[in-house]
Each structure stands twice: as structure tokens, then as C-alpha cells.
Short mmCIF file of C-alpha atoms in Angstrom, two decimals:
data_model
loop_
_atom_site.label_atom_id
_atom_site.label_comp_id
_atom_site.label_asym_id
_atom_site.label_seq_id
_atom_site.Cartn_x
_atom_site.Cartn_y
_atom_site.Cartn_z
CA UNK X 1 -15.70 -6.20 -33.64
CA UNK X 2 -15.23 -5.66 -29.88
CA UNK X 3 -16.99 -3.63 -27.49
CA UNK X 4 -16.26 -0.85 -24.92
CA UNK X 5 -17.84 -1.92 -21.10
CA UNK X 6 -18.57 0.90 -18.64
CA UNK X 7 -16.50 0.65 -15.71
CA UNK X 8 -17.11 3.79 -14.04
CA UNK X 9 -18.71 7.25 -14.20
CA UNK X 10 -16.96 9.65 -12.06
CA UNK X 11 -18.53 13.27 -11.39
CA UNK X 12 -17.51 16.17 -9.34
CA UNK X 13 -16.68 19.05 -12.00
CA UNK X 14 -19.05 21.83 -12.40
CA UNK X 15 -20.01 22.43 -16.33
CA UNK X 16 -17.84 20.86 -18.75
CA UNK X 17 -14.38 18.68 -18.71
CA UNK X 18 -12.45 19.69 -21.35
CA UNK X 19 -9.50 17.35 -20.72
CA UNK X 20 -7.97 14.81 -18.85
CA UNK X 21 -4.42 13.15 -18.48
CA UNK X 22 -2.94 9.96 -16.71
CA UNK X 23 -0.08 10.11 -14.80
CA UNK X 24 2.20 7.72 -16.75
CA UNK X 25 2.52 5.48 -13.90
CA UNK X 26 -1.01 4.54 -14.19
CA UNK X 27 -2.09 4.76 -10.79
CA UNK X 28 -3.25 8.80 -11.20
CA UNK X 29 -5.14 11.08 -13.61
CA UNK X 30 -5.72 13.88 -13.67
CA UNK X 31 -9.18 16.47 -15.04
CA UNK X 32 -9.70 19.98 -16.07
CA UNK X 33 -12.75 22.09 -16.78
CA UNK X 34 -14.95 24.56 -16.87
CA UNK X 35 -15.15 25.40 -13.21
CA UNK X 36 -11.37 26.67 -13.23
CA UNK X 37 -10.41 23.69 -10.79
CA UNK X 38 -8.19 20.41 -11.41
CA UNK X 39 -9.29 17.02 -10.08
CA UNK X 40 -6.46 14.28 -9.01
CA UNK X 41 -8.16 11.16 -9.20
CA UNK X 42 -6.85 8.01 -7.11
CA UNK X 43 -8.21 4.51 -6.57
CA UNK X 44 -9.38 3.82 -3.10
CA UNK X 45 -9.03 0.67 -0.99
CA UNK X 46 -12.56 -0.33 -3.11
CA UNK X 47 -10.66 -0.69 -6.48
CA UNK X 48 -13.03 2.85 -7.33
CA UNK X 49 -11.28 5.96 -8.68
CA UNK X 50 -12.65 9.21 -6.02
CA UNK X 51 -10.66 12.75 -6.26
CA UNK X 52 -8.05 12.74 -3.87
CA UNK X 53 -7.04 16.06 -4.48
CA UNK X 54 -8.79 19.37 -6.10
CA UNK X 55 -7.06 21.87 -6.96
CA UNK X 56 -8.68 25.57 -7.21
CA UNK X 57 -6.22 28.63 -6.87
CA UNK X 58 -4.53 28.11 -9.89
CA UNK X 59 -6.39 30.19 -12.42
CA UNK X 60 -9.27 32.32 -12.75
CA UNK X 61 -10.58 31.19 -15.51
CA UNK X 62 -11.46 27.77 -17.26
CA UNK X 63 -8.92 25.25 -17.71
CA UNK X 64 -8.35 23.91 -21.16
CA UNK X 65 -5.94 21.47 -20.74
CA UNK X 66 -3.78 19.56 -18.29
CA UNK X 67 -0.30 17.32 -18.82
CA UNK X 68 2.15 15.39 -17.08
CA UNK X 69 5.60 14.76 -17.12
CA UNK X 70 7.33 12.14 -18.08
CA UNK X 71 8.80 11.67 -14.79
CA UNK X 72 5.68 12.00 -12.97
CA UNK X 73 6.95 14.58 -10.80
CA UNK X 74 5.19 17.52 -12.29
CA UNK X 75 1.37 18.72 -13.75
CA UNK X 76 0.82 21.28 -16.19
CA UNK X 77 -2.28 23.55 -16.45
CA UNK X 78 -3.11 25.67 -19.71
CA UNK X 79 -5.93 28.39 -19.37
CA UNK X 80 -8.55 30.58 -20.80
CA UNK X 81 -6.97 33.54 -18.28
CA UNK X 82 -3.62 33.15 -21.08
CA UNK X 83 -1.14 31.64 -18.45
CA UNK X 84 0.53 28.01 -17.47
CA UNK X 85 0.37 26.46 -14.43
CA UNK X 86 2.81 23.76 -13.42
CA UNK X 87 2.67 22.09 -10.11
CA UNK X 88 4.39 19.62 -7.94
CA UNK X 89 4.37 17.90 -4.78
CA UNK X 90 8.11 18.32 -3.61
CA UNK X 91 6.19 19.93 0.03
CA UNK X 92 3.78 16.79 0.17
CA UNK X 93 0.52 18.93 -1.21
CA UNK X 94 0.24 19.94 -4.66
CA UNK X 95 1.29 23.12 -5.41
CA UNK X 96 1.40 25.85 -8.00
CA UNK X 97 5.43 26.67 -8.14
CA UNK X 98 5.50 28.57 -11.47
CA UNK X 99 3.34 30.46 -13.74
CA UNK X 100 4.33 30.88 -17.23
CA UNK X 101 2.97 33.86 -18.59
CA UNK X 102 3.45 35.34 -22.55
CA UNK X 103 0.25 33.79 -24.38
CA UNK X 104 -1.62 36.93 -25.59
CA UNK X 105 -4.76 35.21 -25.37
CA UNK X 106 -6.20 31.72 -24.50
CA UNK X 107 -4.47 28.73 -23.91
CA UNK X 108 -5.38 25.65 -25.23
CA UNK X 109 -3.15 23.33 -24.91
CA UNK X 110 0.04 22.45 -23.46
CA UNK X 111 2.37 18.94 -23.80
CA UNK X 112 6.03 17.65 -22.06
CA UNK X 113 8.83 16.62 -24.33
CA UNK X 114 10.09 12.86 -23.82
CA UNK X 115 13.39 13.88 -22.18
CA UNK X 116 11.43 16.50 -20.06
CA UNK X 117 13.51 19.32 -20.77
CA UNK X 118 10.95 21.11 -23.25
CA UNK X 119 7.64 22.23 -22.47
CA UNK X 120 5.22 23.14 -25.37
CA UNK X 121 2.11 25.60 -25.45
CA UNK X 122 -0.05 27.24 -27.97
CA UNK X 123 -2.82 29.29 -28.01
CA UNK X 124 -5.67 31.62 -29.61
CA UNK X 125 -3.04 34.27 -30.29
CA UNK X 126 -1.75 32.07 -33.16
CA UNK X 127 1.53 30.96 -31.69
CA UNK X 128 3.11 27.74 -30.24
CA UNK X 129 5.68 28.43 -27.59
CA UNK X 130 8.54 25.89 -26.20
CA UNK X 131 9.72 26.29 -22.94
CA UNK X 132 12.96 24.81 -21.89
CA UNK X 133 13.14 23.81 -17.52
CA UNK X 134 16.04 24.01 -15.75
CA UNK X 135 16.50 22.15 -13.07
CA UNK X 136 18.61 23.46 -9.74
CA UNK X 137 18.87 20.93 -6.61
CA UNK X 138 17.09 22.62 -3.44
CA UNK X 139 16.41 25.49 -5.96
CA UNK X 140 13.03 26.52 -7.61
CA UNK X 141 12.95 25.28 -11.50
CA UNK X 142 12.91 28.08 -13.77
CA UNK X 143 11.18 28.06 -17.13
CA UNK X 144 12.85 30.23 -20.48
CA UNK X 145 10.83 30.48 -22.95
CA UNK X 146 13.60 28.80 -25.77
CA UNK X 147 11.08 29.77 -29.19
CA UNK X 148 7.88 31.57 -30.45
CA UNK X 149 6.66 30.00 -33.27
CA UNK X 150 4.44 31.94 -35.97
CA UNK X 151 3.98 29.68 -38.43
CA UNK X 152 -0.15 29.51 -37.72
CA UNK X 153 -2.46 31.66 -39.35
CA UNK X 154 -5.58 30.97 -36.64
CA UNK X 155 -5.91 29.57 -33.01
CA UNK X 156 -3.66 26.76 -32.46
CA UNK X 157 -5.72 24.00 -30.30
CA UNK X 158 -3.39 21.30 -29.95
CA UNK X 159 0.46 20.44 -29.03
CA UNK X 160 1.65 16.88 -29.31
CA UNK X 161 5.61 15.70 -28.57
CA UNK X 162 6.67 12.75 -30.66
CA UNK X 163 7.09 9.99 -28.50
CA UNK X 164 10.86 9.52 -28.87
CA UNK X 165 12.71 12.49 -30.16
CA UNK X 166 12.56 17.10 -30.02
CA UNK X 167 10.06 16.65 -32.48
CA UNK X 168 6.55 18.70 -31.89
CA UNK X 169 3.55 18.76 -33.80
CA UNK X 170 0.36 21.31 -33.24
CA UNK X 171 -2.62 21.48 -35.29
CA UNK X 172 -4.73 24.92 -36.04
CA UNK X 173 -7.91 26.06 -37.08
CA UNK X 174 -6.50 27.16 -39.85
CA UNK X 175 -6.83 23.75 -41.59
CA UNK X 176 -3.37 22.97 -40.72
CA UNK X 177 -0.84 20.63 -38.72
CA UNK X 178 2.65 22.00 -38.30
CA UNK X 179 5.80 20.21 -37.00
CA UNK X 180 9.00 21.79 -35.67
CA UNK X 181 12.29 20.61 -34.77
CA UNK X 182 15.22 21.97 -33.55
CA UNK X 183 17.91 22.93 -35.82
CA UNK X 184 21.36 21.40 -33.94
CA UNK X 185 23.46 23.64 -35.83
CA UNK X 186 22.23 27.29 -34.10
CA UNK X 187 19.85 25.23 -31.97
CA UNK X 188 16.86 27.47 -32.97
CA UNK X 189 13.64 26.12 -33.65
CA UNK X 190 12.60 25.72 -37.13
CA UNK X 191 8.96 25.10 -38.74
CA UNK X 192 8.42 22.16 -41.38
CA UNK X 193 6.47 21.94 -44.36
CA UNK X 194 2.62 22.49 -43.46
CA UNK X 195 1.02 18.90 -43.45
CA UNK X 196 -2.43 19.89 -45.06
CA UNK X 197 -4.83 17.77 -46.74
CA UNK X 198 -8.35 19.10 -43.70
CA UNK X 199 -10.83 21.28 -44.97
CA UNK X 200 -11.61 22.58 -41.40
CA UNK X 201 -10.81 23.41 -38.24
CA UNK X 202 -7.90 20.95 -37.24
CA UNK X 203 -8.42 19.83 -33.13
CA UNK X 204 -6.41 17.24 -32.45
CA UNK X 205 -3.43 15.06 -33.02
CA UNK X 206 -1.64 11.99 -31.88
CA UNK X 207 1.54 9.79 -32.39
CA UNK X 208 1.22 6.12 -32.63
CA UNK X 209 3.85 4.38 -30.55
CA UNK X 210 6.78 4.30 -33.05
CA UNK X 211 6.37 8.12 -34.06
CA UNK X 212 6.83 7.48 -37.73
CA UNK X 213 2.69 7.60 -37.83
CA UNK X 214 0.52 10.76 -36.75
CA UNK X 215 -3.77 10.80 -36.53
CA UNK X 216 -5.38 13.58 -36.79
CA UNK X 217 -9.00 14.74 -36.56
CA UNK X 218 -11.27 17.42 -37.65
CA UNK X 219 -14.34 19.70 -37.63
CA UNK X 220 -14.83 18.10 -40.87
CA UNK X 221 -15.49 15.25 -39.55
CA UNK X 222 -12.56 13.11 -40.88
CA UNK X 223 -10.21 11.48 -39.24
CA UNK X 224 -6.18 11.48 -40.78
CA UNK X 225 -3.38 9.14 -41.28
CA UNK X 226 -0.16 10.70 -41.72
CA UNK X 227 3.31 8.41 -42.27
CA UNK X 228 6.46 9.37 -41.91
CA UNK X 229 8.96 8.98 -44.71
CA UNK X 230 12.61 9.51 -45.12
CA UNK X 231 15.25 9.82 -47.42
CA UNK X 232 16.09 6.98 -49.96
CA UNK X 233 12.34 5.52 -49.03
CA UNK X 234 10.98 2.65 -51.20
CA UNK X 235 8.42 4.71 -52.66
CA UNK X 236 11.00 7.16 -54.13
CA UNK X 237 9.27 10.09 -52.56
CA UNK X 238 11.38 13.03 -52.92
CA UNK X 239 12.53 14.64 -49.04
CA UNK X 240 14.45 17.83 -49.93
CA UNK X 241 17.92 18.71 -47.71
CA UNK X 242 17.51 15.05 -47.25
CA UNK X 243 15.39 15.41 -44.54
CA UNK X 244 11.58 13.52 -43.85
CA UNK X 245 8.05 14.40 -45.12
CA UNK X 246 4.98 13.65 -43.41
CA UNK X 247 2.03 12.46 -46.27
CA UNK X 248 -1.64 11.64 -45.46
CA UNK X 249 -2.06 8.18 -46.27
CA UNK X 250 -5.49 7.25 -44.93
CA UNK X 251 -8.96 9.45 -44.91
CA UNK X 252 -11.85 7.84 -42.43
CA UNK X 253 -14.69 9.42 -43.47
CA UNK X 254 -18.59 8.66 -43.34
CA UNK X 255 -18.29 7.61 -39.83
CA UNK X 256 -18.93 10.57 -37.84
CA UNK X 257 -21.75 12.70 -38.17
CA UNK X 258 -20.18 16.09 -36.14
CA UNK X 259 -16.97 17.32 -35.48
CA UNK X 260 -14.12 15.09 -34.02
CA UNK X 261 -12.71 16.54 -31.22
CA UNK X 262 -9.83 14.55 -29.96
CA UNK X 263 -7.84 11.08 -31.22
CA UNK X 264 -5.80 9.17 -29.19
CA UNK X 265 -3.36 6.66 -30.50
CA UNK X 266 -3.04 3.80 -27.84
CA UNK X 267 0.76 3.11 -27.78
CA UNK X 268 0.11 -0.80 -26.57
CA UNK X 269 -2.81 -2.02 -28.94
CA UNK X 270 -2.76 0.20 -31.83
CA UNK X 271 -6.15 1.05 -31.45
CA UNK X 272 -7.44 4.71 -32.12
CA UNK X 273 -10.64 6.26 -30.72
CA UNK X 274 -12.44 9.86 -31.31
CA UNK X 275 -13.95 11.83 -29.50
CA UNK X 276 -17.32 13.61 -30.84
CA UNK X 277 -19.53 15.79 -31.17
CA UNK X 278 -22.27 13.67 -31.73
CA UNK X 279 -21.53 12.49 -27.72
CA UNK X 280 -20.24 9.16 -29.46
CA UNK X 281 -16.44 7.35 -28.77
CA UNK X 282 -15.29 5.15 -31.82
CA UNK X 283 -12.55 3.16 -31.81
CA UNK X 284 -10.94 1.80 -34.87
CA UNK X 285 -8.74 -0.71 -35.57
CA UNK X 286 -6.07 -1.81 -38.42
CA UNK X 287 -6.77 -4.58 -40.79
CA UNK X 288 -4.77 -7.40 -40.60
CA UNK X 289 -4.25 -7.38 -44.21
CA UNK X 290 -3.47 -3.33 -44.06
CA UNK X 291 -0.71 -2.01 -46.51
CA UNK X 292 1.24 0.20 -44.15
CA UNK X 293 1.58 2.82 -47.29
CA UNK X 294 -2.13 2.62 -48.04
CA UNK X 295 -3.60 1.60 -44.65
CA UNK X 296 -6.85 0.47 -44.15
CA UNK X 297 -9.24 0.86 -40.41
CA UNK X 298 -12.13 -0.81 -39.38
CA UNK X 299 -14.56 0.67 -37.21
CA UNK X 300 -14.68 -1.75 -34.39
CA UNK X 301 -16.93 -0.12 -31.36
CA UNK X 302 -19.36 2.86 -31.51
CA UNK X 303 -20.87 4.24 -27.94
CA UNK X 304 -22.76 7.07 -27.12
CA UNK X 305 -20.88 7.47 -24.33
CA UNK X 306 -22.05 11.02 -23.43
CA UNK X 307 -25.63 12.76 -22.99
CA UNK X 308 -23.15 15.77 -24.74
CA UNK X 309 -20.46 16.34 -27.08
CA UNK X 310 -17.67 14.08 -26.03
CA UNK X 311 -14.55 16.36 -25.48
CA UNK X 312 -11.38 13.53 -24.43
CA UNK X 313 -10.66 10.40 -25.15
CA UNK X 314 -7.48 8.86 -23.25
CA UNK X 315 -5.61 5.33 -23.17
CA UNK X 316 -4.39 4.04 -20.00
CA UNK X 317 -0.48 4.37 -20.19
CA UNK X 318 0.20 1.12 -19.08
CA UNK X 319 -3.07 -1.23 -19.19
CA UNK X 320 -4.28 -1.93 -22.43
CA UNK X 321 -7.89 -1.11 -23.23
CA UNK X 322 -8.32 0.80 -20.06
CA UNK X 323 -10.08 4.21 -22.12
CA UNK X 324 -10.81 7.45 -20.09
CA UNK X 325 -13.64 9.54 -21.65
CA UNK X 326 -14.75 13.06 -20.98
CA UNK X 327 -17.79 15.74 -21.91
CA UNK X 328 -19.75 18.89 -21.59
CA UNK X 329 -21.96 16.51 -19.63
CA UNK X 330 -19.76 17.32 -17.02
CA UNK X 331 -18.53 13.78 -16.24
CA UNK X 332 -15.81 11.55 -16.78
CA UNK X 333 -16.07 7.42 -17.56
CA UNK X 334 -13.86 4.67 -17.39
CA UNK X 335 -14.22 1.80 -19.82
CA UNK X 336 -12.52 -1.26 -20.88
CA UNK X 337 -11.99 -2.44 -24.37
CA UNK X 338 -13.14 -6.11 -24.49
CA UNK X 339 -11.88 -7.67 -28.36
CA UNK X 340 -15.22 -9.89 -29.33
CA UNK X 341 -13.01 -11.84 -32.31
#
């Protein structure tokens, strides 16, 4: 067992805070909310995290959803008011330099690719949509949108990059995760086999540190294991065109009593916590003795972290343990993962 210890509780946003993001140096992160405003948190000369920067005249309505890149250099924005935000700091101040505007309808989510060439959003209209950047010097970037993908049926809340290659995976309240990939003969985008085993209303997803596992959790309160297999694998499972198929090789059920809202895979310690509706964080854990085709979890911490439903759950990038949680409550906590074996 080990236990989570409550470092901070950080307030500022008015209503709820859907999401939250670290910069992947570690040193920033940044919120989003209700109120239509982003937060850019720092730490001061106290070792305490404060806002350093908010950020309000980017949309005009809430703000579901907020990403960096890879490089640091830039922060995306996805919105109820259907547009993308991404801003920089090349003047000093953070600024809104592009809008990216297409979504019919509410955004929900938006994600950088690895190499960050390829930006991904989806949305209530149904679709997923990658952009592709291109980069001038001492010109503004320009974003083309490179692919609309239909392969949805309902509102797509979530879109996760693997952590190493093109390869993007979004998840749907239609039950459904979908991954996509581009095809290098034509270079268009094409949608893989469905990965469905959910009974409800899929809302998020997210790549353990290798890639070749995916979690994913649900408004059925389950949370998913999906490995990654390949051609000539040892368990003879057929991949057509010799390609890979994604299978769900671990259910955790019985351990939440609402919907799960968010996962997040920590890509240093393995560990995976949920976020819930029952205003709890979990984190789980892999048994030593786990069969990596059958794997087994442990529940090792349960908080009621929230006085509301717990929306976020994020892993420090570089500092392992260091968990960022966020809620309807309106605030944001910082806790530390302390192992009690």
C-alpha cells in the first residue's frame, strides 16, 4: 500500500477546473475551467506554486482542455465556443497567435504529437481533426488542417498521441476508442479497428511509457487495459495486412462507485490513478508477480481528494509521485505519492 500526502491546494478559478497540464520541463502547469480563463502556475521563491500568469481573452466560453508542446514553446486551448487556441511567449507575454477554427460544435479536447508537427482535436460534432504546424523563422506558424476523421458515432472527449510514434488514439461516448495512423504510402490518415470492450460513455485514455499499453476509463465505472500486439506475436493472435491489434487485457472493476473521468499513466513509476466522480483519486499499481498478457493491479491509495467530482488527474513529467488533481470544487491540489512497502 502507499499513500498520497497533500502538498498543496491552490485556488483562483471561478466554478469548475476541467483540466490541467504540466509543462514538460516540470517547472510550469498550466489550468483551464469554467470561467473561460487559463492559469500559468509557477513556484515562487517559497517553494509554493501561485499563478504567474492568467490568461482571459482567449475564448468566450469555458475551456475544456489545455496542452503543451513537446518543446515547451507553445500552449494549446480547446473550447466550448468550438475553436483552438494556441499561444506562445516569443514577445515575452503569453499570447494568443492562432485560432483554429472548423469544430462544428464543442471542443473537448486537444493533444501535441511527439515530434510536434501534428496537432490533434476532437469534439461534440463527432470528429477528430489533425492539424499539421509549419514552422517559418521570423514568420507567424500556420496551422492546415492535414485530416477529418469520422470514424465516431457520438461526442469524442478525448485525444491522446502515443508517446513515441504518428500514432493517435481518442475515445467517444459512443462506447468506443479509435486509433489512427498515417498511411506513408498517400500519407492520408487512416482509422483502425474500433477497440471496444466499454459499455458506456468512454472519457479518457492514456499511454504507459513504452506505448505498446493503453488505460482507459469509463462512465461505467471500469477502468481498461489494452496491449499492443504485433505480427508473429507469441500468442499467435492473428494481425491482418500484418499490421498490430490493440486487445483489452485487464478489467478493474468494483472499485469505483461513479463514473471515471480521467486516467493517467505515470511514464516513470508505472503507477495509474483515476479521477472520479465519487470526488475520490485511486491509484493502482502492478503486481510484482503480473503476467504482462493477463495483468493483474492492486489498488494501492484511495483519497477523497475533492468536496466534488474529481475531473484531472496528472503525473509530474519529470518527478515521480508528484500527482496534480483537479474538480468542480473549483480547486486544484498537489500531492506526493509516498510507497508505505
Amino acid at each position: 500500500m502507499g499513500k498520497l500526502e497533500l502538498l498543496q491546494t491552490l485556488t483562483g478559478h471561478a466554478g469548475r477546473v476541467w483540466s490541467a497540464a504540466w509543462h514538460p520541463g516540470g517547472k510550469l502547469f498550466a489550468s483551464c475551467g469554467e470561467d473561460k480563463t487559463i492559469r500559468v502556475w509557477t513556484k515562487s521563491d517559497t517553494d509554493r506554486w501561485v499563478a504567474q500568469t492568467v490568461l482571459t481573452d482567449g475564448h468566450t466560453r469555458t475551456i475544456r482542455d489545455v496542452a503543451w508542446s513537446c518543446c515547451g514553446h507553445y500552449l494549446a486551448s480547446a473550447s466550448f465556443d468550438t475553436t483552438v487556441a494556441v499561444w506562445d511567449k516569443k514577445s515575452g507575454e503569453f499570447e494568443c497567435n492562432a485560432t483554429l477554427e472548423g469544430h462544428d460544435n464543442e471542443v473537448k479536447s486537444v493533444t501535441w504529437s511527439r515530434s510536434g508537427n501534428l496537432l490533434a482535436t476532437c469534439s461534440r460534432d463527432k470528429s477528430v481533426w489533425i492539424w499539421e504546424i509549419h514552422h517559418a523563422p521570423d514568420q507567424e506558424d500556420e496551422y492546415e488542417c492535414v485530416a477529418v476523421l469520422n470514424g465516431h458515432t457520438q461526442d469524442v472527449k478525448k485525444v491522446c498521441w502515443h508517446p513515441q510514434e504518428d500514432l493517435l488514439a481518442s475515445a467517444s461516448y459512443d462506447n468506443t476508442i479509435r486509433m489512427y495512423r498515417q498511411d506513408l504510402a498517400d500519407s492520408e490518415w487512416e482509422m483502425l479497428e474500433p477497440l471496444e470492450s466499454h459499455s458506456s460513455t468512454v472519457w479518457s485514455i492514456s499511454f504507459d511509457a513504452t506505448g505498446q499499453r493503453l488505460a482507459s476509463c469509463s462512465e461505467d465505472t471500469t477502468v481498461k487495459v489494452w496491449q499492443q500486439y504485433g505480427p508473429d506475436n507469441a500468442l499467435g493472435i492473428p494481425c491482418p495486412d500484418r499490421g498490430t491489434v490493440w486487445k483489452c487485457v485487464c478489467t478493474l472493476s468494483g472499485y469505483h462507485s461513479r463514473s471515471v473521468y480521467d486516467i493517467d499513466w505515470c511514464k516513470q513509476t508505472g503507477l495509474l490513478a483515476t479521477a472520479c466522480g465519487d470526488d475520490t483519486v485511486r491509484i493502482f499499481r502492478e503486481a510484482s508477480d503480473s503476467d504482462r498478457n493477463e495483468p493483474t493491479f492492486e489498488l494501492v491509495v484511495t483519497v477523497e481528494a475533492h468536496s466534488q467530482d474529481a475531473n484531472k488527474v496528472a503525473w509530474h513529467p519529470t518527478v515521480p509521485g508528484l500527482l496534480l488533481t483537479a474538480s468542480d470544487d473549483g480547486e486544484i491540489k498537489l500531492w506526493q505519492y509516498v510507497d508505505a512497502d
